[in-house]
Amino acid sequence: MTDLPLIVENLSFKYRRRSELALDGVSFSLQPGQVMLIAGSSGCGKTTLMRCINGLIPNTYTGEMSGSIRMFGKSITEMEMAEISQTVGTVLQDPERQILGSYVLNEVAFGLESLGISREEIVPRAEKALQRLNILYLRDRETFGTSGGEKQKIALAGVLAMEPRILLLDEPLASLDPASAHEALDAFRQLADEGIAVMIVEHRVEDVLSIHPELVMYMDEGKCAYLGDSKGLMDVVDYHRIKLPATVVMERARKDPAPVFNPVVLPKEDKTPLIQFEDVHFSYNEDSPEVLKGINFEVHSGDVIAVLGHNGSGKTTMVKHALGLLKPTRGRVLIEGLDTRKTTVAQSAHTVGYVFQSPSQMLFAPTVKQELAFGPTNLGYSPEEIQKNIDWAIETVNLKSELDMPPLALSFGQQKRISIAAILAMRSRILMMDEPTAGQDYWNYQAFMDAILQMPGFDSIIFITHDVDLAVIYATRILLVYGGELVADGTPQEVLKDEKLLRSCRVLPTSLLKLNMEYLPRTGKFYRAETLAHLQS
Amino acid sequence: MLVTWHYRVRNGLMEKFDPRARWIFSLAFLFAVTMFWDARFLLFFFVLAFAWYFSSKAKWKETRRGWLLIGFILFMMIVVNTIITGGGAGGVVPKGGHLVWPAGLFLLGWKIPFDLTWERLWFAICQIMRISSISAIFLIIPYTMDPRQYGVTFRGLGLPDSFAYSMELAFRYVPTLARDFTTTFDAQRARGYEIERVKGNIFKQIVRVAPLIVPVTMNSIMMGEDITDAMDLRCFGQRPRTWLYQLNYHWQDYVLISLGIAMLLVGIFSLYVFHIGGFWVPAFFIH
């Protein structure tokens, strides 16, 4: 029992500059070959727990720690960082920032080089790690040019090369398309089956449940709110807080009041297209292959469009054309009838407001008020109009009390809403968002999307997403992109019913989609599981 | 948009040398060339630098951006600083000299007091030769040196592991930083920001580029934290490091290093023993 890979007993931790406990009396143990899922909302203590186990606390992050962590019978306090790192391998959330080598072999060899292992031993061990994940073919490739899924595997190979017996994975699915996510999960399961104890911290609970974790812990405010098998989790956890399988949510939601959701972006009489793509082709330079290959579609008032597709399919490149940030190498894009080649991005911004994936990519001003004034000032609005727009935008996102705060000092969710308000203040007719739910937990992202869709001010909304459920719940139209081509354009019911097509585009059906397809003959359209529960009862 | 250094194997002359030898030669060249203001010596360095540069087989299309930046810096240094304002030549060009327009420069009937001398003009030519020679030697490095070899090269030159690896890391993250900058630039353009409209005095211009600088800086700081964690988690700096690649000197490397040392010695002897190589203006240029 004492030689188990990991025994955590009554672990508490408080960061040096914080007054409240980040971890409060957490206990559990992990056996070889087990997969453990750690779920919980943002700020629940998941990351702190991982830092305690992998030694970053107290080596890098300091504070007050109590309780104990034992690995294979040895207390972590008796282990040096080098010993901890060889026992526990950690894959961080963003592989782009974890990958240190310019080339794949260098990246995978990094830890072994740091340990001072002989050169003769490094190469076979690195190759073995690559082979284990079936990516040996990437050995001599540059890391920068690899896809999101490949980067995730490269980062994992770099950790596996050090032959850890415990693996910590911090939101490993965050930037992956559905197919890549499931490939990654299969790899994690296989590693566990080979005897490694695997801990996965993840918001995408439903996805992780598909590999049948032996142990699930649900954390809330630094405490362990649930520890047990995945079946028990379904009964205990608030289904608003983490994403459970749709059938479970539907069953449990019957007892609660039906959700209220009244989207305000509705079709209009005027059928004049807001945006037109006419045979759009694009490549970044003349020597590189085409990223877009003959795209045709129109955006009309009332459209809520979800753009689905795999990593690197051309989704972001496509929507950047819709604002004129990129110009077609062949074909044309018209915004309210004007060719983007003949207009500036600033002119197009009157029609299209584009919110990038991370708010930190755009927020810069000393106060929220100045941040919101930035766009309308650039567009040449009068001071009175700017003030009016700021007042309306901040009211709409319900952050009036933060008007004089620095935007970068707000929480991630608030920053996200400020980035929307910054676009609202420009009075653009179309809201375009790249991965609007990225970096948010389930509760926050649902509240965020509900708020956006019920927010007055936009004639149309376009969002890029990997999350099929987001398209199921919120979209009135889906554009499915694969390899730079638009392979489907229609209502969610039309596009998502073709499972074969979805799979060929690396988009996987979810339990919510399957449930909706089952009830579609009776409901006529797609709904969230909570709504379905009441339509059936 | 992907941004990379465009390194690829070109089978150029410089790739036949050990990268340590290349760096020793390049640094020796740098120190040697900065000892001279005599155009006859500088011409030798200029020819040598561009012969070296062209032996790389890099295409103009690849290095164009780098040369545009160097061209801009040269323009500011030479045209604005040396020729127009007369700065930058202090201590090298003797005071006085032969005026290019002794009677003054007339423009649209107005007499403009412009005391440009032939000596300063010649100094500008020397400056161009010096800077472009040094640029040719160093600009070509990222296009012709395998990014996997930066760390081991600097380690092989006697620098500590941490410094050597930080050089390799810098080359790894330059494309990522460039991509982050492009993303922020696009995000602000989407809010109507136009860099072309950034005008006014220096302080106003700094304030106007804040929408680009602040997000990129903040993201870099956050990225730095992740990179540190990633390195700590894989034991960086805890033990003496093994470098995956091994470098070995060959005869041609000793030739190149000897050439670099010879240049340095010639510079030192010329300047401090024979007192030649200082600023010199050909007689035909003054008359």
CSV table of C-alpha atoms in Angstrom, one decimal, chain A residues 145-476:
chain,number,residue,atom,x,y,z
A,145,GLY,CA,5.2,24.0,-38.3
A,146,THR,CA,3.4,21.0,-36.7
A,147,SER,CA,-0.3,20.9,-36.1
A,148,GLY,CA,-2.0,21.3,-32.7
A,149,GLY,CA,-2.5,17.6,-32.3
A,150,GLU,CA,1.0,16.8,-33.3
A,151,LYS,CA,2.4,19.4,-30.9
A,152,GLN,CA,0.4,17.8,-28.1
A,153,LYS,CA,2.0,14.4,-28.9
A,154,ILE,CA,5.5,15.9,-29.2
A,155,ALA,CA,5.2,17.5,-25.8
A,156,LEU,CA,4.0,14.2,-24.4
A,157,ALA,CA,6.8,12.3,-26.1
A,158,GLY,CA,9.3,14.8,-24.4
A,159,VAL,CA,7.9,13.8,-21.1
A,160,LEU,CA,7.7,10.0,-21.8
A,161,ALA,CA,11.3,10.0,-22.9
A,162,MET,CA,12.2,10.6,-19.2
A,163,GLU,CA,10.3,7.4,-18.4
A,164,PRO,CA,8.0,8.7,-15.7
A,165,ARG,CA,5.8,6.4,-13.7
A,166,ILE,CA,3.2,9.1,-13.1
A,167,LEU,CA,1.9,11.3,-15.8
A,168,LEU,CA,0.1,14.7,-15.1
A,169,LEU,CA,-1.8,16.2,-18.0
A,170,ASP,CA,-3.1,19.8,-17.5
A,171,GLU,CA,-6.1,20.3,-19.8
A,172,PRO,CA,-4.5,18.3,-22.6
A,173,LEU,CA,-7.5,18.6,-24.9
A,174,ALA,CA,-7.9,22.4,-24.7
A,175,SER,CA,-6.6,23.3,-28.2
A,176,LEU,CA,-7.5,20.1,-30.0
A,177,ASP,CA,-10.2,19.3,-32.5
A,178,PRO,CA,-12.5,16.4,-31.6
A,179,ALA,CA,-10.7,13.8,-33.6
A,180,SER,CA,-7.3,14.8,-32.3
A,181,ALA,CA,-8.7,15.0,-28.8
A,182,HIS,CA,-9.9,11.4,-29.0
A,183,GLU,CA,-6.6,10.2,-30.5
A,184,ALA,CA,-4.8,11.9,-27.6
A,185,LEU,CA,-7.2,10.3,-25.1
A,186,ASP,CA,-6.6,6.8,-26.6
A,187,ALA,CA,-2.9,7.4,-26.2
A,188,PHE,CA,-3.3,8.3,-22.5
A,189,ARG,CA,-5.4,5.1,-22.0
A,190,GLN,CA,-2.8,3.1,-23.6
A,191,LEU,CA,-0.1,4.5,-21.4
A,192,ALA,CA,-2.1,3.7,-18.4
A,193,ASP,CA,-2.6,0.2,-19.6
A,194,GLU,CA,1.2,-0.1,-19.8
A,195,GLY,CA,1.4,0.6,-16.1
A,196,ILE,CA,1.7,4.4,-15.9
A,197,ALA,CA,-0.5,6.2,-13.4
A,198,VAL,CA,-2.2,9.0,-15.3
A,199,MET,CA,-3.8,12.1,-13.9
A,200,ILE,CA,-5.8,14.3,-16.3
A,201,VAL,CA,-7.1,17.7,-15.3
A,202,GLU,CA,-9.7,18.6,-17.9
A,203,HIS,CA,-12.9,20.7,-18.4
A,204,ARG,CA,-14.0,18.4,-21.2
A,205,VAL,CA,-15.2,15.8,-18.7
A,206,GLU,CA,-17.5,14.0,-21.2
A,207,ASP,CA,-14.6,13.3,-23.5
A,208,VAL,CA,-12.3,12.0,-20.8
A,209,LEU,CA,-15.1,9.7,-19.5
A,210,SER,CA,-15.0,7.9,-22.9
A,211,ILE,CA,-11.7,6.3,-21.8
A,212,HIS,CA,-13.2,5.1,-18.6
A,213,PRO,CA,-11.1,6.7,-15.8
A,214,GLU,CA,-10.9,4.4,-12.8
A,215,LEU,CA,-11.0,7.4,-10.4
A,216,VAL,CA,-12.7,10.8,-10.6
A,217,MET,CA,-12.1,13.7,-8.3
A,218,TYR,CA,-14.4,16.8,-8.4
A,219,MET,CA,-12.8,19.8,-6.8
A,220,ASP,CA,-14.6,22.9,-5.5
A,221,GLU,CA,-13.0,25.9,-3.8
A,222,GLY,CA,-9.8,23.9,-3.1
A,223,LYS,CA,-11.6,21.0,-1.5
A,224,CYS,CA,-12.3,17.5,-2.8
A,225,ALA,CA,-16.1,17.6,-3.3
A,226,TYR,CA,-16.2,14.1,-4.8
A,227,LEU,CA,-13.8,11.2,-5.1
A,228,GLY,CA,-14.9,7.9,-6.6
A,229,ASP,CA,-15.8,6.2,-9.9
A,230,SER,CA,-17.3,8.1,-12.9
A,231,LYS,CA,-20.8,6.7,-12.3
A,232,GLY,CA,-21.0,8.3,-8.8
A,233,LEU,CA,-19.8,11.6,-10.3
A,234,MET,CA,-22.9,11.8,-12.4
A,235,ASP,CA,-25.1,11.6,-9.4
A,236,VAL,CA,-23.2,14.0,-7.2
A,237,VAL,CA,-22.0,16.9,-9.4
A,238,ASP,CA,-24.0,19.9,-10.4
A,239,TYR,CA,-24.6,19.3,-14.1
A,240,HIS,CA,-24.4,23.1,-14.7
A,241,ARG,CA,-20.8,23.1,-13.4
A,242,ILE,CA,-19.2,20.3,-15.5
A,243,LYS,CA,-20.2,18.9,-18.8
A,244,LEU,CA,-21.8,15.4,-18.3
A,245,PRO,CA,-23.2,13.1,-21.0
A,246,ALA,CA,-26.3,14.6,-22.4
A,247,THR,CA,-28.5,11.6,-21.4
A,248,VAL,CA,-27.5,12.1,-17.8
A,249,VAL,CA,-28.1,15.9,-17.9
A,250,MET,CA,-31.5,15.3,-19.5
A,251,GLU,CA,-32.5,12.9,-16.8
A,252,ARG,CA,-31.4,15.1,-14.0
A,253,ALA,CA,-32.7,18.3,-15.5
A,254,ARG,CA,-36.3,17.0,-15.5
A,255,LYS,CA,-36.5,17.9,-11.8
A,256,ASP,CA,-35.3,21.5,-12.4
A,257,PRO,CA,-37.1,24.4,-14.0
A,258,ALA,CA,-36.7,24.6,-17.8
A,259,PRO,CA,-33.9,27.0,-18.9
A,260,VAL,CA,-34.9,30.4,-20.3
A,261,PHE,CA,-33.1,31.2,-23.5
A,262,ASN,CA,-34.4,33.8,-25.9
A,263,PRO,CA,-31.9,34.6,-28.7
A,264,VAL,CA,-32.4,38.0,-30.2
A,265,VAL,CA,-30.5,37.5,-33.5
A,266,LEU,CA,-33.4,36.6,-35.7
A,267,PRO,CA,-33.9,36.5,-39.5
A,268,LYS,CA,-35.1,39.7,-41.1
A,269,GLU,CA,-37.1,40.6,-44.2
A,270,ASP,CA,-34.2,42.2,-45.9
A,271,LYS,CA,-32.4,39.5,-47.8
A,272,THR,CA,-29.4,41.6,-48.9
A,273,PRO,CA,-26.3,39.7,-48.0
A,274,LEU,CA,-24.0,41.3,-45.4
A,275,ILE,CA,-21.0,39.3,-46.5
A,276,GLN,CA,-20.4,37.4,-49.8
A,277,PHE,CA,-17.6,35.0,-50.5
A,278,GLU,CA,-17.2,34.4,-54.3
A,279,ASP,CA,-14.8,31.6,-55.3
A,280,VAL,CA,-12.3,32.7,-52.7
A,281,HIS,CA,-8.8,31.2,-53.0
A,282,PHE,CA,-5.9,32.1,-50.7
A,283,SER,CA,-2.3,31.2,-50.1
A,284,TYR,CA,0.1,32.9,-47.8
A,285,ASN,CA,2.7,33.3,-50.5
A,286,GLU,CA,3.1,32.2,-54.0
A,287,ASP,CA,5.3,29.2,-53.1
A,288,SER,CA,3.0,27.8,-50.4
A,289,PRO,CA,-0.1,25.6,-51.0
A,290,GLU,CA,-3.6,27.1,-51.1
A,291,VAL,CA,-5.2,27.4,-47.6
A,292,LEU,CA,-8.6,28.3,-49.1
A,293,LYS,CA,-9.8,26.6,-52.3
A,294,GLY,CA,-12.8,28.2,-53.9
A,295,ILE,CA,-15.0,29.2,-50.9
A,296,ASN,CA,-18.5,30.4,-51.7
A,297,PHE,CA,-21.2,31.5,-49.2
A,298,GLU,CA,-23.2,34.5,-48.0
A,299,VAL,CA,-24.0,35.8,-44.6
A,300,HIS,CA,-27.5,37.3,-44.0
A,301,SER,CA,-29.1,39.1,-41.2
A,302,GLY,CA,-30.3,36.7,-38.6
A,303,ASP,CA,-27.6,34.1,-39.3
A,304,VAL,CA,-25.9,32.6,-36.2
A,305,ILE,CA,-23.2,30.6,-37.9
A,306,ALA,CA,-20.9,28.1,-36.4
A,307,VAL,CA,-17.7,27.4,-38.4
A,308,LEU,CA,-16.6,23.8,-37.7
A,309,GLY,CA,-13.5,22.0,-38.9
A,310,HIS,CA,-10.3,20.3,-37.8
A,311,ASN,CA,-7.1,22.1,-36.7
A,312,GLY,CA,-5.5,23.7,-39.7
A,313,SER,CA,-8.6,23.3,-41.9
A,314,GLY,CA,-8.6,27.0,-42.9
A,315,LYS,CA,-11.4,28.3,-40.5
A,316,THR,CA,-9.5,31.2,-39.1
A,317,THR,CA,-8.0,32.2,-42.5
A,318,MET,CA,-11.6,32.2,-43.9
A,319,VAL,CA,-13.1,34.4,-41.2
A,320,LYS,CA,-10.1,36.8,-41.5
A,321,HIS,CA,-11.2,37.3,-45.1
A,322,ALA,CA,-14.6,38.3,-43.9
A,323,LEU,CA,-13.1,41.4,-42.4
A,324,GLY,CA,-10.5,42.1,-45.0
A,325,LEU,CA,-7.6,41.2,-42.7
A,326,LEU,CA,-6.5,38.9,-45.5
A,327,LYS,CA,-7.3,39.5,-49.1
A,328,PRO,CA,-8.1,36.6,-51.6
A,329,THR,CA,-5.4,35.7,-54.0
A,330,ARG,CA,-8.3,34.8,-56.4
A,331,GLY,CA,-12.0,35.5,-56.2
A,332,ARG,CA,-13.5,38.2,-54.0
A,333,VAL,CA,-15.1,39.0,-50.7
A,334,LEU,CA,-17.8,41.7,-50.5
A,335,ILE,CA,-18.8,43.3,-47.3
A,336,GLU,CA,-22.1,45.1,-47.7
A,337,GLY,CA,-21.4,45.1,-51.4
A,338,LEU,CA,-17.9,46.5,-51.2
A,339,ASP,CA,-14.9,44.5,-52.4
A,340,THR,CA,-12.5,44.1,-49.5
A,341,ARG,CA,-9.6,44.7,-51.9
A,342,LYS,CA,-10.8,48.3,-52.3
A,343,THR,CA,-11.6,49.0,-48.6
A,344,THR,CA,-9.5,49.3,-45.5
A,345,VAL,CA,-10.0,47.0,-42.5
A,346,ALA,CA,-11.1,50.1,-40.5
A,347,GLN,CA,-13.9,50.6,-43.0
A,348,SER,CA,-14.9,47.0,-42.9
A,349,ALA,CA,-15.0,47.1,-39.1
A,350,HIS,CA,-18.1,49.2,-39.3
A,351,THR,CA,-19.9,46.1,-40.5
A,352,VAL,CA,-17.8,43.2,-38.9
A,353,GLY,CA,-16.5,43.2,-35.3
A,354,TYR,CA,-13.9,40.4,-34.8
A,355,VAL,CA,-13.1,39.1,-31.3
A,356,PHE,CA,-9.9,37.1,-31.2
A,357,GLN,CA,-9.5,33.9,-29.2
A,358,SER,CA,-7.6,35.3,-26.3
A,359,PRO,CA,-8.5,38.7,-24.8
A,360,SER,CA,-4.9,39.2,-23.8
A,361,GLN,CA,-4.2,39.5,-27.6
A,362,MET,CA,-6.1,42.8,-27.7
A,363,LEU,CA,-6.6,44.4,-24.3
A,364,PHE,CA,-4.0,47.2,-23.6
A,365,ALA,CA,-5.6,50.3,-22.2
A,366,PRO,CA,-5.2,51.6,-18.6
A,367,THR,CA,-8.9,51.5,-17.9
A,368,VAL,CA,-11.9,49.6,-19.3
A,369,LYS,CA,-13.4,52.9,-20.4
A,370,GLN,CA,-10.4,53.7,-22.5
A,371,GLU,CA,-10.4,50.2,-23.9
A,372,LEU,CA,-14.0,50.5,-25.0
A,373,ALA,CA,-13.3,54.0,-26.5
A,374,PHE,CA,-10.5,52.7,-28.7
A,375,GLY,CA,-12.5,51.1,-31.5
A,376,PRO,CA,-15.1,53.8,-31.9
A,377,THR,CA,-12.4,56.5,-31.8
A,378,ASN,CA,-10.5,54.8,-34.6
A,379,LEU,CA,-13.8,54.6,-36.6
A,380,GLY,CA,-14.2,58.3,-36.3
A,381,TYR,CA,-17.3,58.5,-34.0
A,382,SER,CA,-18.0,61.8,-32.3
A,383,PRO,CA,-17.2,62.1,-28.5
A,384,GLU,CA,-20.9,62.0,-27.7
A,385,GLU,CA,-21.5,58.9,-29.8
A,386,ILE,CA,-18.5,57.3,-28.2
A,387,GLN,CA,-19.7,57.9,-24.7
A,388,LYS,CA,-23.2,56.7,-25.7
A,389,ASN,CA,-21.7,53.5,-27.2
A,390,ILE,CA,-19.5,52.9,-24.1
A,391,ASP,CA,-22.4,53.2,-21.8
A,392,TRP,CA,-24.5,50.8,-23.8
A,393,ALA,CA,-21.7,48.3,-24.3
A,394,ILE,CA,-20.8,48.1,-20.6
A,395,GLU,CA,-24.4,47.8,-19.6
A,396,THR,CA,-24.9,45.0,-22.1
A,397,VAL,CA,-22.0,42.9,-20.7
A,398,ASN,CA,-23.0,43.8,-17.2
A,399,LEU,CA,-19.6,45.2,-16.1
A,400,LYS,CA,-20.4,48.8,-15.3
A,401,SER,CA,-18.8,48.6,-11.9
A,402,GLU,CA,-15.4,47.8,-13.6
A,403,LEU,CA,-15.3,50.8,-15.9
A,404,ASP,CA,-12.3,52.4,-14.2
A,405,MET,CA,-10.4,49.2,-13.6
A,406,PRO,CA,-7.5,48.1,-15.8
A,407,PRO,CA,-8.9,45.4,-18.1
A,408,LEU,CA,-5.8,43.2,-17.6
A,409,ALA,CA,-6.5,43.1,-13.9
A,410,LEU,CA,-9.9,41.4,-14.3
A,411,SER,CA,-10.6,37.7,-14.3
A,412,PHE,CA,-10.4,35.8,-17.6
A,413,GLY,CA,-14.2,35.6,-18.0
A,414,GLN,CA,-14.5,39.4,-17.4
A,415,GLN,CA,-11.7,40.1,-19.9
A,416,LYS,CA,-13.6,38.0,-22.4
A,417,ARG,CA,-16.7,40.1,-21.8
A,418,ILE,CA,-14.7,43.3,-22.1
A,419,SER,CA,-13.4,42.2,-25.4
A,420,ILE,CA,-17.0,41.7,-26.6
A,421,ALA,CA,-18.0,45.1,-25.2
A,422,ALA,CA,-15.1,46.6,-27.1
A,423,ILE,CA,-16.6,45.3,-30.3
A,424,LEU,CA,-20.2,46.2,-29.2
A,425,ALA,CA,-19.0,49.8,-28.7
A,426,MET,CA,-18.0,49.9,-32.4
A,427,ARG,CA,-21.6,49.2,-33.3
A,428,SER,CA,-20.5,46.6,-35.9
A,429,ARG,CA,-23.5,44.8,-37.5
A,430,ILE,CA,-21.8,41.3,-37.3
A,431,LEU,CA,-20.0,39.8,-34.3
A,432,MET,CA,-17.3,37.3,-35.3
A,433,MET,CA,-15.6,35.2,-32.6
A,434,ASP,CA,-12.7,32.8,-32.8
A,435,GLU,CA,-13.1,29.9,-30.3
A,436,PRO,CA,-15.3,32.0,-27.9
A,437,THR,CA,-15.3,29.4,-25.2
A,438,ALA,CA,-11.6,28.7,-25.1
A,439,GLY,CA,-10.1,28.9,-21.7
A,440,GLN,CA,-13.4,29.0,-19.9
A,441,ASP,CA,-15.0,26.3,-17.8
A,442,TYR,CA,-18.3,24.8,-18.7
A,443,TRP,CA,-20.4,27.0,-16.4
A,444,ASN,CA,-18.7,30.2,-17.6
A,445,TYR,CA,-18.8,29.4,-21.2
A,446,GLN,CA,-22.5,28.5,-21.2
A,447,ALA,CA,-23.3,31.7,-19.3
A,448,PHE,CA,-21.1,33.6,-21.8
A,449,MET,CA,-22.7,32.2,-24.9
A,450,ASP,CA,-26.2,32.6,-23.5
A,451,ALA,CA,-25.5,36.3,-22.8
A,452,ILE,CA,-24.0,36.9,-26.2
A,453,LEU,CA,-26.9,35.4,-28.0
A,454,GLN,CA,-29.5,37.3,-25.9
A,455,MET,CA,-27.6,40.6,-26.3
A,456,PRO,CA,-29.2,43.2,-28.6
A,457,GLY,CA,-27.1,44.9,-31.2
A,458,PHE,CA,-25.9,42.4,-33.8
A,459,ASP,CA,-27.6,41.4,-37.1
A,460,SER,CA,-25.6,38.2,-37.3
A,461,ILE,CA,-23.1,36.2,-35.2
A,462,ILE,CA,-20.3,34.0,-36.6
A,463,PHE,CA,-18.1,31.8,-34.4
A,464,ILE,CA,-15.4,29.4,-35.0
A,465,THR,CA,-15.4,26.4,-32.7
A,466,HIS,CA,-14.2,22.8,-32.1
A,467,ASP,CA,-17.1,22.2,-29.7
A,468,VAL,CA,-19.8,20.5,-31.7
A,469,ASP,CA,-22.3,21.1,-28.8
A,470,LEU,CA,-21.8,24.8,-29.1
A,471,ALA,CA,-22.9,24.5,-32.7
A,472,VAL,CA,-25.8,22.2,-31.7
A,473,ILE,CA,-27.1,24.6,-29.1
A,474,TYR,CA,-26.5,28.0,-30.5
A,475,ALA,CA,-26.1,27.9,-34.3
A,476,THR,CA,-28.8,28.4,-36.9
